[in-house]
mmCIF file of C-alpha atoms (C1' of nucleotides) in Angstrom:
data_model
loop_
_atom_site.group_PDB
_atom_site.id
_atom_site.type_symbol
_atom_site.label_atom_id
_atom_site.label_comp_id
_atom_site.label_asym_id
_atom_site.label_seq_id
_atom_site.Cartn_x
_atom_site.Cartn_y
_atom_site.Cartn_z
ATOM 1 C CA MET A 1 91.415 81.233 102.826
ATOM 2 C CA PRO A 2 88.517 83.669 102.775
ATOM 3 C CA LYS A 3 88.784 87.143 104.054
ATOM 4 C CA ARG A 4 87.076 88.973 106.796
ATOM 5 C CA ALA A 5 83.344 88.821 107.267
ATOM 6 C CA PRO A 6 81.959 91.292 104.735
ATOM 7 C CA ALA A 7 79.197 92.912 106.683
ATOM 8 C CA THR A 8 76.216 90.633 106.635
ATOM 9 C CA ASP A 9 73.833 92.909 104.912
ATOM 10 C CA ASP A 10 70.497 93.018 106.704
ATOM 11 C CA THR A 11 69.909 96.512 105.490
ATOM 12 C CA VAL A 12 69.075 95.248 102.041
ATOM 13 C CA PRO A 13 65.868 96.848 100.887
ATOM 14 C CA PRO A 14 63.486 94.406 99.200
ATOM 15 C CA VAL A 15 64.023 94.781 95.508
ATOM 16 C CA SER A 16 60.878 94.921 93.476
ATOM 17 C CA ASP A 17 62.182 92.385 90.983
ATOM 18 C CA PRO A 18 62.713 94.702 88.002
ATOM 19 C CA ALA A 19 62.460 92.173 85.242
ATOM 20 C CA ASP A 20 64.785 89.222 85.450
ATOM 21 C CA GLU A 21 65.444 89.922 81.846
ATOM 22 C CA VAL A 22 67.576 92.903 82.717
ATOM 23 C CA VAL A 23 69.525 91.010 85.317
ATOM 24 C CA THR A 24 70.162 88.202 82.899
ATOM 25 C CA ALA A 25 71.356 90.585 80.231
ATOM 26 C CA VAL A 26 73.757 92.189 82.670
ATOM 27 C CA LEU A 27 75.009 88.849 83.927
ATOM 28 C CA THR A 28 75.643 87.599 80.430
ATOM 29 C CA ALA A 29 77.493 90.709 79.409
ATOM 30 C CA SER A 30 79.464 90.455 82.611
ATOM 31 C CA ARG A 31 80.743 87.029 81.652
ATOM 32 C CA LEU A 32 81.848 88.224 78.281
ATOM 33 C CA LEU A 33 83.689 91.157 79.809
ATOM 34 C CA VAL A 34 85.510 89.103 82.372
ATOM 35 C CA SER A 35 86.416 86.638 79.684
ATOM 36 C CA VAL A 36 87.775 89.350 77.433
ATOM 37 C CA SER A 37 89.819 90.793 80.262
ATOM 38 C CA ALA A 38 91.262 87.429 81.125
ATOM 39 C CA ARG A 39 92.272 86.785 77.551
ATOM 40 C CA SER A 40 93.822 90.200 77.021
ATOM 41 C CA LEU A 41 95.801 89.735 80.137
ATOM 42 C CA ALA A 42 96.945 86.254 79.236
ATOM 43 C CA ALA A 43 98.225 87.564 75.936
ATOM 44 C CA VAL A 44 100.631 89.907 77.681
ATOM 45 C CA GLU A 45 101.021 88.275 81.030
ATOM 46 C CA GLU A 46 102.952 85.132 80.300
ATOM 47 C CA THR A 47 105.092 85.596 83.366
ATOM 48 C CA LEU A 48 102.814 87.725 85.528
ATOM 49 C CA THR A 49 99.963 86.421 87.622
ATOM 50 C CA LEU A 50 96.693 88.314 87.825
ATOM 51 C CA PRO A 51 97.326 89.648 91.354
ATOM 52 C CA GLN A 52 100.747 90.857 90.260
ATOM 53 C CA PHE A 53 99.277 92.599 87.279
ATOM 54 C CA ARG A 54 96.697 94.290 89.435
ATOM 55 C CA MET A 55 99.447 95.609 91.664
ATOM 56 C CA LEU A 56 101.190 97.151 88.697
ATOM 57 C CA VAL A 57 97.937 98.702 87.536
ATOM 58 C CA VAL A 58 97.412 100.383 90.881
ATOM 59 C CA LEU A 59 100.897 101.836 90.852
ATOM 60 C CA GLU A 60 100.466 103.008 87.304
ATOM 61 C CA SER A 61 97.201 104.771 87.950
ATOM 62 C CA ARG A 62 97.774 106.056 91.463
ATOM 63 C CA GLY A 63 101.496 106.595 91.542
ATOM 64 C CA ALA A 64 104.062 105.506 94.117
ATOM 65 C CA MET A 65 102.870 104.554 97.580
ATOM 66 C CA ASN A 66 103.881 102.491 100.569
ATOM 67 C CA ILE A 67 103.149 98.823 101.049
ATOM 68 C CA SER A 68 100.205 99.219 103.390
ATOM 69 C CA ARG A 69 98.431 101.594 101.054
ATOM 70 C CA LEU A 70 99.171 99.365 98.125
ATOM 71 C CA GLY A 71 97.653 96.446 99.982
ATOM 72 C CA GLU A 72 94.534 98.442 100.713
ATOM 73 C CA HIS A 73 93.972 99.175 97.054
ATOM 74 C CA LEU A 74 94.228 95.482 96.303
ATOM 75 C CA ASP A 75 92.243 94.481 99.356
ATOM 76 C CA VAL A 76 94.981 92.344 100.851
ATOM 77 C CA ILE A 77 96.809 92.710 104.130
ATOM 78 C CA PRO A 78 100.293 94.238 104.298
ATOM 79 C CA SER A 79 102.136 90.957 104.625
ATOM 80 C CA THR A 80 100.651 89.742 101.368
ATOM 81 C CA ALA A 81 101.463 92.981 99.603
ATOM 82 C CA MET A 82 104.911 92.752 101.089
ATOM 83 C CA ARG A 83 105.744 89.460 99.508
ATOM 84 C CA MET A 84 104.192 90.390 96.229
ATOM 85 C CA VAL A 85 106.424 93.438 96.172
ATOM 86 C CA ASP A 86 109.384 91.187 96.913
ATOM 87 C CA ARG A 87 108.653 89.089 93.861
ATOM 88 C CA LEU A 88 107.820 91.933 91.526
ATOM 89 C CA ALA A 89 110.932 93.802 92.615
ATOM 90 C CA ALA A 90 112.970 90.701 91.914
ATOM 91 C CA ALA A 91 111.325 90.572 88.508
ATOM 92 C CA GLY A 92 112.374 94.136 87.833
ATOM 93 C CA MET A 93 108.845 95.475 87.560
ATOM 94 C CA LEU A 94 109.101 97.831 90.515
ATOM 95 C CA ASP A 95 111.498 99.375 93.004
ATOM 96 C CA ARG A 96 111.494 100.062 96.729
ATOM 97 C CA ALA A 97 112.836 103.398 97.869
ATOM 98 C CA PRO A 98 113.023 104.821 101.378
ATOM 99 C CA ASN A 99 110.661 107.691 101.949
ATOM 100 C CA PRO A 100 112.759 110.762 102.833
ATOM 101 C CA GLY A 101 109.967 112.307 104.837
ATOM 102 C CA ASN A 102 109.067 109.252 106.861
ATOM 103 C CA ARG A 103 111.636 106.686 107.799
ATOM 104 C CA ARG A 104 109.237 103.964 108.698
ATOM 105 C CA GLU A 105 107.681 103.612 105.326
ATOM 106 C CA ILE A 106 109.091 102.881 101.922
ATOM 107 C CA LEU A 107 107.810 103.951 98.542
ATOM 108 C CA ILE A 108 107.065 101.416 95.878
ATOM 109 C CA THR A 109 107.527 102.739 92.391
ATOM 110 C CA LEU A 110 106.995 101.232 88.991
ATOM 111 C CA THR A 111 110.081 100.700 86.861
ATOM 112 C CA SER A 112 109.917 101.548 83.187
ATOM 113 C CA THR A 113 109.592 97.832 82.517
ATOM 114 C CA GLY A 114 106.620 97.554 84.804
ATOM 115 C CA ARG A 115 105.038 100.616 83.307
ATOM 116 C CA SER A 116 105.313 99.399 79.750
ATOM 117 C CA THR A 117 103.881 96.040 80.745
ATOM 118 C CA VAL A 118 100.779 97.682 82.120
ATOM 119 C CA ARG A 119 100.407 99.874 79.066
ATOM 120 C CA GLN A 120 100.639 96.910 76.781
ATOM 121 C CA ALA A 121 97.967 94.931 78.583
ATOM 122 C CA THR A 122 95.653 97.903 78.833
ATOM 123 C CA GLU A 123 96.066 98.680 75.184
ATOM 124 C CA ARG A 124 95.310 95.083 74.382
ATOM 125 C CA ARG A 125 92.135 95.030 76.366
ATOM 126 C CA ARG A 126 90.868 98.231 74.831
ATOM 127 C CA THR A 127 91.613 96.835 71.423
ATOM 128 C CA GLU A 128 89.653 93.668 72.133
ATOM 129 C CA ILE A 129 86.683 95.613 73.376
ATOM 130 C CA ALA A 130 86.920 97.986 70.447
ATOM 131 C CA ARG A 131 86.797 95.023 68.124
ATOM 132 C CA ILE A 132 83.603 93.762 69.703
ATOM 133 C CA VAL A 133 82.080 97.210 69.550
ATOM 134 C CA ALA A 134 83.069 97.439 65.914
ATOM 135 C CA ALA A 135 81.049 94.296 65.288
ATOM 136 C CA MET A 136 77.923 95.986 66.610
ATOM 137 C CA PRO A 137 75.543 97.813 64.339
ATOM 138 C CA ARG A 138 76.570 101.458 64.352
ATOM 139 C CA SER A 139 73.096 102.492 65.341
ATOM 140 C CA GLN A 140 73.392 100.581 68.595
ATOM 141 C CA ARG A 141 76.634 102.066 69.844
ATOM 142 C CA ALA A 142 75.329 105.343 71.147
ATOM 143 C CA GLY A 143 72.648 103.428 72.995
ATOM 144 C CA LEU A 144 75.232 101.185 74.580
ATOM 145 C CA VAL A 145 77.202 104.109 75.908
ATOM 146 C CA LYS A 146 74.181 105.769 77.410
ATOM 147 C CA ALA A 147 72.867 102.541 78.890
ATOM 148 C CA LEU A 148 76.161 101.613 80.458
ATOM 149 C CA GLN A 149 76.717 105.063 81.854
ATOM 150 C CA THR A 150 73.312 105.025 83.431
ATOM 151 C CA PHE A 151 73.962 101.590 84.828
ATOM 152 C CA THR A 152 77.357 102.563 86.177
ATOM 153 C CA ASP A 153 75.930 105.669 87.755
ATOM 154 C CA ALA A 154 73.194 103.681 89.404
ATOM 155 C CA GLY A 155 75.738 101.282 90.797
ATOM 156 C CA GLY A 156 78.184 103.944 91.789
ATOM 157 C CA GLU A 157 76.618 104.713 95.117
ATOM 158 C CA PRO A 158 76.801 101.406 96.948
ATOM 159 C CA LEU A 159 80.208 100.861 95.379
ATOM 160 C CA ALA A 160 81.521 103.998 96.940
ATOM 161 C CA HIS A 161 80.410 102.877 100.353
ATOM 162 C CA ARG A 162 81.002 99.180 100.424
ATOM 163 C CA ASN A 163 83.977 98.780 98.208
ATOM 164 C CA ALA A 164 85.619 102.125 98.565
ATOM 165 C CA GLY A 165 89.013 102.505 97.052
ATOM 166 C CA VAL A 166 89.491 98.914 96.049
ATOM 167 C CA ASP A 167 90.842 98.720 92.557
ATOM 168 C CA VAL A 168 89.441 95.907 90.537
ATOM 169 C CA GLY A 169 92.295 95.996 88.086
ATOM 170 C CA TRP A 170 90.433 94.151 85.385
ATOM 171 C CA MET B 1 94.445 104.979 73.954
ATOM 172 C CA PRO B 2 93.503 105.004 70.291
ATOM 173 C CA LYS B 3 95.349 102.867 67.852
ATOM 174 C CA ARG B 4 96.956 105.002 65.191
ATOM 175 C CA ALA B 5 99.988 103.581 63.464
ATOM 176 C CA PRO B 6 99.285 99.867 63.278
ATOM 177 C CA ALA B 7 102.864 99.359 62.157
ATOM 178 C CA THR B 8 103.747 97.262 65.177
ATOM 179 C CA ASP B 9 100.578 95.273 65.654
ATOM 180 C CA ASP B 10 100.054 93.010 62.695
ATOM 181 C CA THR B 11 97.862 90.467 64.406
ATOM 182 C CA VAL B 12 95.145 92.973 65.233
ATOM 183 C CA PRO B 13 92.780 93.759 62.419
ATOM 184 C CA PRO B 14 92.481 97.523 61.965
ATOM 185 C CA VAL B 15 89.579 98.657 64.077
ATOM 186 C CA SER B 16 87.824 101.696 62.736
ATOM 187 C CA ASP B 17 88.312 103.422 66.052
ATOM 188 C CA PRO B 18 84.694 103.362 67.202
ATOM 189 C CA ALA B 19 84.958 106.161 69.661
ATOM 190 C CA ASP B 20 87.081 105.540 72.710
ATOM 191 C CA GLU B 21 84.049 106.700 74.556
ATOM 192 C CA VAL B 22 82.381 103.377 73.989
ATOM 193 C CA VAL B 23 85.390 101.421 75.146
ATOM 194 C CA THR B 24 85.644 103.515 78.244
ATOM 195 C CA ALA B 25 81.980 103.047 79.035
ATOM 196 C CA VAL B 26 82.352 99.302 78.702
ATOM 197 C CA LEU B 27 85.493 99.209 80.800
ATOM 198 C CA THR B 28 83.888 101.244 83.538
ATOM 199 C CA ALA B 29 80.795 99.073 83.622
ATOM 200 C CA SER B 30 83.053 96.056 83.663
ATOM 201 C CA ARG B 31 84.702 97.214 86.854
ATOM 202 C CA LEU B 32 81.383 97.698 88.542
ATOM 203 C CA LEU B 33 80.211 94.260 87.514
ATOM 204 C CA VAL B 34 83.294 92.479 88.727
ATOM 205 C CA SER B 35 83.079 94.391 91.945
ATOM 206 C CA VAL B 36 79.459 93.425 92.442
ATOM 207 C CA SER B 37 80.231 89.791 91.761
ATOM 208 C CA ALA B 38 83.068 89.777 94.221
ATOM 209 C CA ARG B 39 80.895 91.278 96.923
ATOM 210 C CA SER B 40 77.990 88.940 96.363
ATOM 211 C CA LEU B 41 80.313 86.041 96.554
ATOM 212 C CA ALA B 42 82.021 87.248 99.686
ATOM 213 C CA ALA B 43 78.660 87.541 101.374
ATOM 214 C CA VAL B 44 77.999 83.840 100.965
ATOM 215 C CA GLU B 45 81.496 82.515 100.653
ATOM 216 C CA GLU B 46 82.880 82.900 104.120
ATOM 217 C CA THR B 47 84.548 79.520 103.886
ATOM 218 C CA LEU B 48 84.836 79.049 100.142
ATOM 219 C CA THR B 49 87.510 80.536 97.927
ATOM 220 C CA LEU B 50 86.634 81.889 94.491
ATOM 221 C CA PRO B 51 88.132 78.915 92.597
ATOM 222 C CA GLN B 52 86.191 76.541 94.806
ATOM 223 C CA PHE B 53 83.008 78.411 94.177
ATOM 224 C CA ARG B 54 83.590 78.312 90.452
ATOM 225 C CA MET B 55 83.985 74.563 90.629
ATOM 226 C CA LEU B 56 80.647 74.236 92.359
ATOM 227 C CA VAL B 57 79.034 76.475 89.759
ATOM 228 C CA VAL B 58 80.269 74.285 86.942
ATOM 229 C CA LEU B 59 78.904 71.165 88.579
ATOM 230 C CA GLU B 60 75.619 72.870 89.264
ATOM 231 C CA SER B 61 75.143 74.032 85.721
ATOM 232 C CA ARG B 62 76.662 71.151 83.801
ATOM 233 C CA GLY B 63 76.009 68.218 86.050
ATOM 234 C CA ALA B 64 78.356 65.478 87.270
ATOM 235 C CA MET B 65 81.580 64.890 85.374
ATOM 236 C CA ASN B 66 85.051 63.479 85.850
ATOM 237 C CA ILE B 67 88.027 65.398 87.147
ATOM 238 C CA SER B 68 89.665 66.061 83.786
ATOM 239 C CA ARG B 69 86.501 67.502 82.329
ATOM 240 C CA LEU B 70 85.946 69.564 85.427
ATOM 241 C CA GLY B 71 89.432 70.954 85.117
ATOM 242 C CA GLU B 72 88.833 71.881 81.502
ATOM 243 C CA HIS B 73 85.775 73.911 82.386
ATOM 244 C CA LEU B 74 87.809 75.804 84.940
ATOM 245 C CA ASP B 75 90.833 76.015 82.717
ATOM 246 C CA VAL B 76 93.166 74.259 85.123
ATOM 247 C CA ILE B 77 95.070 71.012 84.722
ATOM 248 C CA PRO B 78 93.793 67.752 86.221
ATOM 249 C CA SER B 79 96.150 67.736 89.161
ATOM 250 C CA THR B 80 94.836 71.095 90.281
ATOM 251 C CA ALA B 81 91.226 70.020 89.861
ATOM 252 C CA MET B 82 92.121 66.854 91.706
ATOM 253 C CA ARG B 83 93.250 68.595 94.834
ATOM 254 C CA MET B 84 90.424 71.066 94.742
ATOM 255 C CA VAL B 85 88.030 68.146 94.658
ATOM 256 C CA ASP B 86 89.849 66.649 97.624
ATOM 257 C CA ARG B 87 89.243 69.766 99.656
ATOM 258 C CA LEU B 88 85.669 70.347 98.580
ATOM 259 C CA ALA B 89 84.836 66.712 99.229
ATOM 260 C CA ALA B 90 86.326 67.047 102.690
ATOM 261 C CA ALA B 91 84.166 70.120 103.153
ATOM 262 C CA GLY B 92 81.094 68.134 102.221
ATOM 263 C CA MET B 93 80.296 70.179 99.136
ATOM 264 C CA LEU B 94 80.707 67.332 96.666
ATOM 265 C CA ASP B 95 81.130 63.573 96.347
ATOM 266 C CA ARG B 96 83.297 61.265 94.265
ATOM 267 C CA ALA B 97 81.691 58.162 92.837
ATOM 268 C CA PRO B 98 83.207 55.493 90.598
ATOM 269 C CA ASN B 99 81.812 55.524 87.096
ATOM 270 C CA PRO B 100 80.150 52.151 86.476
ATOM 271 C CA GLY B 101 80.683 52.380 82.738
ATOM 272 C CA ASN B 102 84.327 53.325 82.828
ATOM 273 C CA ARG B 103 86.582 52.151 85.577
ATOM 274 C CA ARG B 104 89.314 54.645 84.925
ATOM 275 C CA GLU B 105 87.309 57.693 85.693
ATOM 276 C CA ILE B 106 85.270 58.876 88.633
ATOM 277 C CA LEU B 107 82.236 61.104 88.736
ATOM 278 C CA ILE B 108 82.183 64.225 90.809
ATOM 279 C CA THR B 109 78.741 65.204 92.006
ATOM 280 C CA LEU B 110 77.442 68.117 94.004
ATOM 281 C CA THR B 111 76.016 67.340 97.434
ATOM 282 C CA SER B 112 72.858 69.060 98.526
ATOM 283 C CA THR B 113 75.002 71.323 100.653
ATOM 284 C CA GLY B 114 77.094 72.309 97.678
ATOM 285 C CA ARG B 115 74.042 72.902 95.577
ATOM 286 C CA SER B 116 72.360 75.179 98.056
ATOM 287 C CA THR B 117 75.554 77.154 98.465
ATOM 288 C CA VAL B 118 75.668 77.877 94.762
ATOM 289 C CA ARG B 119 72.016 78.816 94.690
ATOM 290 C CA GLN B 120 72.473 81.226 97.539
ATOM 291 C CA ALA B 121 75.397 83.023 95.946
ATOM 292 C CA THR B 122 73.681 83.226 92.587
ATOM 293 C CA GLU B 123 70.549 84.570 94.155
ATOM 294 C CA ARG B 124 72.599 87.128 95.951
ATOM 295 C CA ARG B 125 74.311 88.344 92.851
ATOM 296 C CA ARG B 126 71.057 88.677 90.970
ATOM 297 C CA THR B 127 69.632 90.637 93.843
ATOM 298 C CA GLU B 128 72.555 93.025 93.880
ATOM 299 C CA ILE B 129 72.315 93.624 90.177
ATOM 300 C CA ALA B 130 68.579 94.007 90.414
ATOM 301 C CA ARG B 131 69.075 96.671 93.022
ATOM 302 C CA ILE B 132 71.353 98.638 90.746
ATOM 303 C CA VAL B 133 68.905 98.286 87.902
ATOM 304 C CA ALA B 134 66.140 99.456 90.169
ATOM 305 C CA ALA B 135 68.127 102.624 90.768
ATOM 306 C CA MET B 136 68.126 103.373 87.064
ATOM 307 C CA PRO B 137 65.437 105.518 85.481
ATOM 308 C CA ARG B 138 62.748 103.170 84.204
ATOM 309 C CA SER B 139 63.020 104.651 80.767
ATOM 310 C CA GLN B 140 66.612 103.513 80.477
ATOM 311 C CA ARG B 141 66.143 99.860 81.352
ATOM 312 C CA ALA B 142 64.835 98.621 78.064
ATOM 313 C CA GLY B 143 67.704 100.364 76.348
ATOM 314 C CA LEU B 144 70.186 98.663 78.632
ATOM 315 C CA VAL B 145 68.843 95.241 77.795
ATOM 316 C CA LYS B 146 68.972 95.840 74.080
ATOM 317 C CA ALA B 147 72.407 97.413 74.222
ATOM 318 C CA LEU B 148 73.882 94.625 76.291
ATOM 319 C CA GLN B 149 72.365 91.931 74.160
ATOM 320 C CA THR B 150 73.779 93.502 71.057
ATOM 321 C CA PHE B 151 77.137 93.809 72.717
ATOM 322 C CA THR B 152 77.100 90.225 73.915
ATOM 323 C CA ASP B 153 76.099 88.988 70.516
ATOM 324 C CA ALA B 154 78.901 90.940 68.906
ATOM 325 C CA GLY B 155 81.378 89.441 71.329
ATOM 326 C CA GLY B 156 79.958 85.968 71.144
ATOM 327 C CA GLU B 157 81.803 84.913 68.042
ATOM 328 C CA PRO B 158 85.427 85.284 69.028
ATOM 329 C CA LEU B 159 84.497 83.977 72.448
ATOM 330 C CA ALA B 160 83.232 80.773 70.993
ATOM 331 C CA HIS B 161 86.498 80.241 69.228
ATOM 332 C CA ARG B 162 89.088 81.427 71.624
ATOM 333 C CA ASN B 163 87.580 80.647 74.955
ATOM 334 C CA ALA B 164 85.374 77.709 74.128
ATOM 335 C CA GLY B 165 83.905 75.872 77.045
ATOM 336 C CA VAL B 166 85.674 77.728 79.807
ATOM 337 C CA ASP B 167 83.216 78.781 82.462
ATOM 338 C CA VAL B 168 83.872 82.126 83.943
ATOM 339 C CA GLY B 169 81.830 81.377 87.018
ATOM 340 C CA TRP B 170 81.367 85.034 87.904
ATOM 341 C "C1'" DT C 1 95.636 37.892 71.023
ATOM 342 C "C1'" DG C 2 99.390 40.595 72.608
ATOM 343 C "C1'" DG C 3 101.834 44.942 72.293
ATOM 344 C "C1'" DT C 4 101.381 49.926 71.752
ATOM 345 C "C1'" DT C 5 99.071 54.156 72.358
ATOM 346 C "C1'" DT C 6 95.969 57.075 74.721
ATOM 347 C "C1'" DG C 7 93.182 58.640 78.475
ATOM 348 C "C1'" DT C 8 92.515 59.241 83.781
ATOM 349 C "C1'" DA C 9 93.465 59.720 88.313
ATOM 350 C "C1'" DT C 10 97.051 60.519 91.622
ATOM 351 C "C1'" DT C 11 101.124 62.017 93.925
ATOM 352 C "C1'" DG C 12 105.716 64.497 94.442
ATOM 353 C "C1'" DC C 13 107.810 68.938 93.946
ATOM 354 C "C1'" DA C 14 108.008 73.957 93.495
ATOM 355 C "C1'" DT C 15 106.062 78.734 93.437
ATOM 356 C "C1'" DA C 16 102.499 82.249 94.279
ATOM 357 C "C1'" DA C 17 98.716 84.295 96.960
ATOM 358 C "C1'" DT C 18 96.723 84.955 101.379
ATOM 359 C "C1'" DG C 19 95.586 85.618 106.278
ATOM 360 C "C1'" DC C 20 96.971 85.847 111.207
ATOM 361 C "C1'" DA C 21 100.111 86.756 114.785
ATOM 362 C "C1'" DA C 22 104.296 88.458 116.521
ATOM 363 C "C1'" DA C 23 108.620 91.199 116.448
ATOM 364 C "C1'" DT C 24 110.809 95.568 115.440
ATOM 365 C "C1'" DA C 25 111.279 100.297 114.127
ATOM 366 C "C1'" DT C 26 109.042 104.876 113.849
ATOM 367 C "C1'" DG C 27 106.123 108.717 114.540
ATOM 368 C "C1'" DC C 28 103.215 111.264 117.677
ATOM 369 C "C1'" DC C 29 100.885 112.966 121.621
ATOM 370 C "C1'" DT C 30 100.458 114.039 126.443
ATOM 371 C "C1'" DA D 1 109.639 109.756 129.214
ATOM 372 C "C1'" DG D 2 105.710 106.786 128.370
ATOM 373 C "C1'" DG D 3 102.284 105.039 125.737
ATOM 374 C "C1'" DC D 4 99.747 104.209 121.659
ATOM 375 C "C1'" DA D 5 99.241 103.963 116.702
ATOM 376 C "C1'" DT D 6 101.478 102.882 112.283
ATOM 377 C "C1'" DA D 7 104.672 100.309 108.977
ATOM 378 C "C1'" DT D 8 107.528 96.811 107.554
ATOM 379 C "C1'" DT D 9 108.942 92.175 108.132
ATOM 380 C "C1'" DT D 10 109.049 87.342 109.131
ATOM 381 C "C1'" DG D 11 107.159 82.751 110.788
ATOM 382 C "C1'" DC D 12 103.513 79.562 110.017
ATOM 383 C "C1'" DA D 13 99.597 77.417 107.668
ATOM 384 C "C1'" DT D 14 96.325 76.690 103.721
ATOM 385 C "C1'" DT D 15 94.862 77.017 98.946
ATOM 386 C "C1'" DA D 16 95.737 77.364 93.957
ATOM 387 C "C1'" DT D 17 98.540 75.996 90.175
ATOM 388 C "C1'" DG D 18 101.636 73.877 86.786
ATOM 389 C "C1'" DC D 19 104.914 70.151 85.433
ATOM 390 C "C1'" DA D 20 106.603 65.513 85.620
ATOM 391 C "C1'" DA D 21 106.211 60.802 86.785
ATOM 392 C "C1'" DT D 22 103.480 56.682 88.119
ATOM 393 C "C1'" DA D 23 99.758 53.260 87.916
ATOM 394 C "C1'" DC D 24 95.679 51.652 85.658
ATOM 395 C "C1'" DA D 25 92.248 51.028 82.226
ATOM 396 C "C1'" DA D 26 90.417 51.364 77.630
ATOM 397 C "C1'" DA D 27 91.290 51.606 72.721
ATOM 398 C "C1'" DC D 28 93.831 50.322 68.750
ATOM 399 C "C1'" DC D 29 96.515 47.787 65.695
ATOM 400 C "C1'" DA D 30 99.012 44.108 63.607
#
DNA sequence: TGGTTTGTATTGCATAATGCAAATATGCCT
DNA sequence: AGGCATATTTGCATTATGCAATACAAACCA
């Protein structure tokens, strides 16, 4: 089922339609990127689902944390994170350990198996992207970097407010 | 993570390490894009799940088709597509109709409700992206379009082979 | 033409992902 | 102590998915 009502946005300023061409270009590139990510993941995954992989990614990049915090990063409620941890722990990808400083929370940590799984998938994805980039004319690469950075910067603001802390994982 | 000793990875053609910087830029932009898509969807969704929405998108862009074909576009097996159709039909988003020319298959068509739902979400996503673009310096926009098109073109080949026909939906 | 093969839709069965609500254990503050 | 907020868990329900088996229909082949 769907999640909570995501703030019906009436505060949206009328956009002055800055060339549909740009939007289309972004949308198209977006599809390719998602597709590449999905494939890279599938190549390593095999036994992991996407949500499970995302959980491992969060632990790898942010370090050990409790279940509630983990759920927040994935944008799921604690009970969901709970059961995912159950399964991943059973699969040997992570461990639960009592937090010495706070007896009501437990720390979820990545096992070496879980860590290497994440590394593999990440490496794979970077390789796939690198291959695409390699197929581009050299002269275009610098432009791509600058363009994407500018785009990311422009989109960074609203992201920080409306999607704060949620790790995409892809 | 650059790829030095390719001793272990024989299936990956040696990439001339085109600056990790480029890969990072792409990866970062990718996160933003996925995030934007997720938000746009959530704003309209409310009652639809992402897989359901993707099914509607396929029908909207490719027209009526049978369950097996529909499943192929979404990369799920017929039984999964079957039950998704059950639910979406119950929700009034699509209809099943016997195919006059072939009695063993049925045609799934979008209802007007389903169609308008897709349009809304798409519109929303374009608006969000347009807003980000609008926040970019004008001088950078043309460069973004060219860079993304080049990137998409470069990635188009392998995509056509290894991910043929699967609609991302995002 | 009749039997075999292939293509489609469906249903049974099992697991994962999710959300909501409730129960229980802690931590904290007054 | 009492009360409130926080964390983990578990019960319950729905959706998404894959695999296997069933029932038909269309295509093919001898």
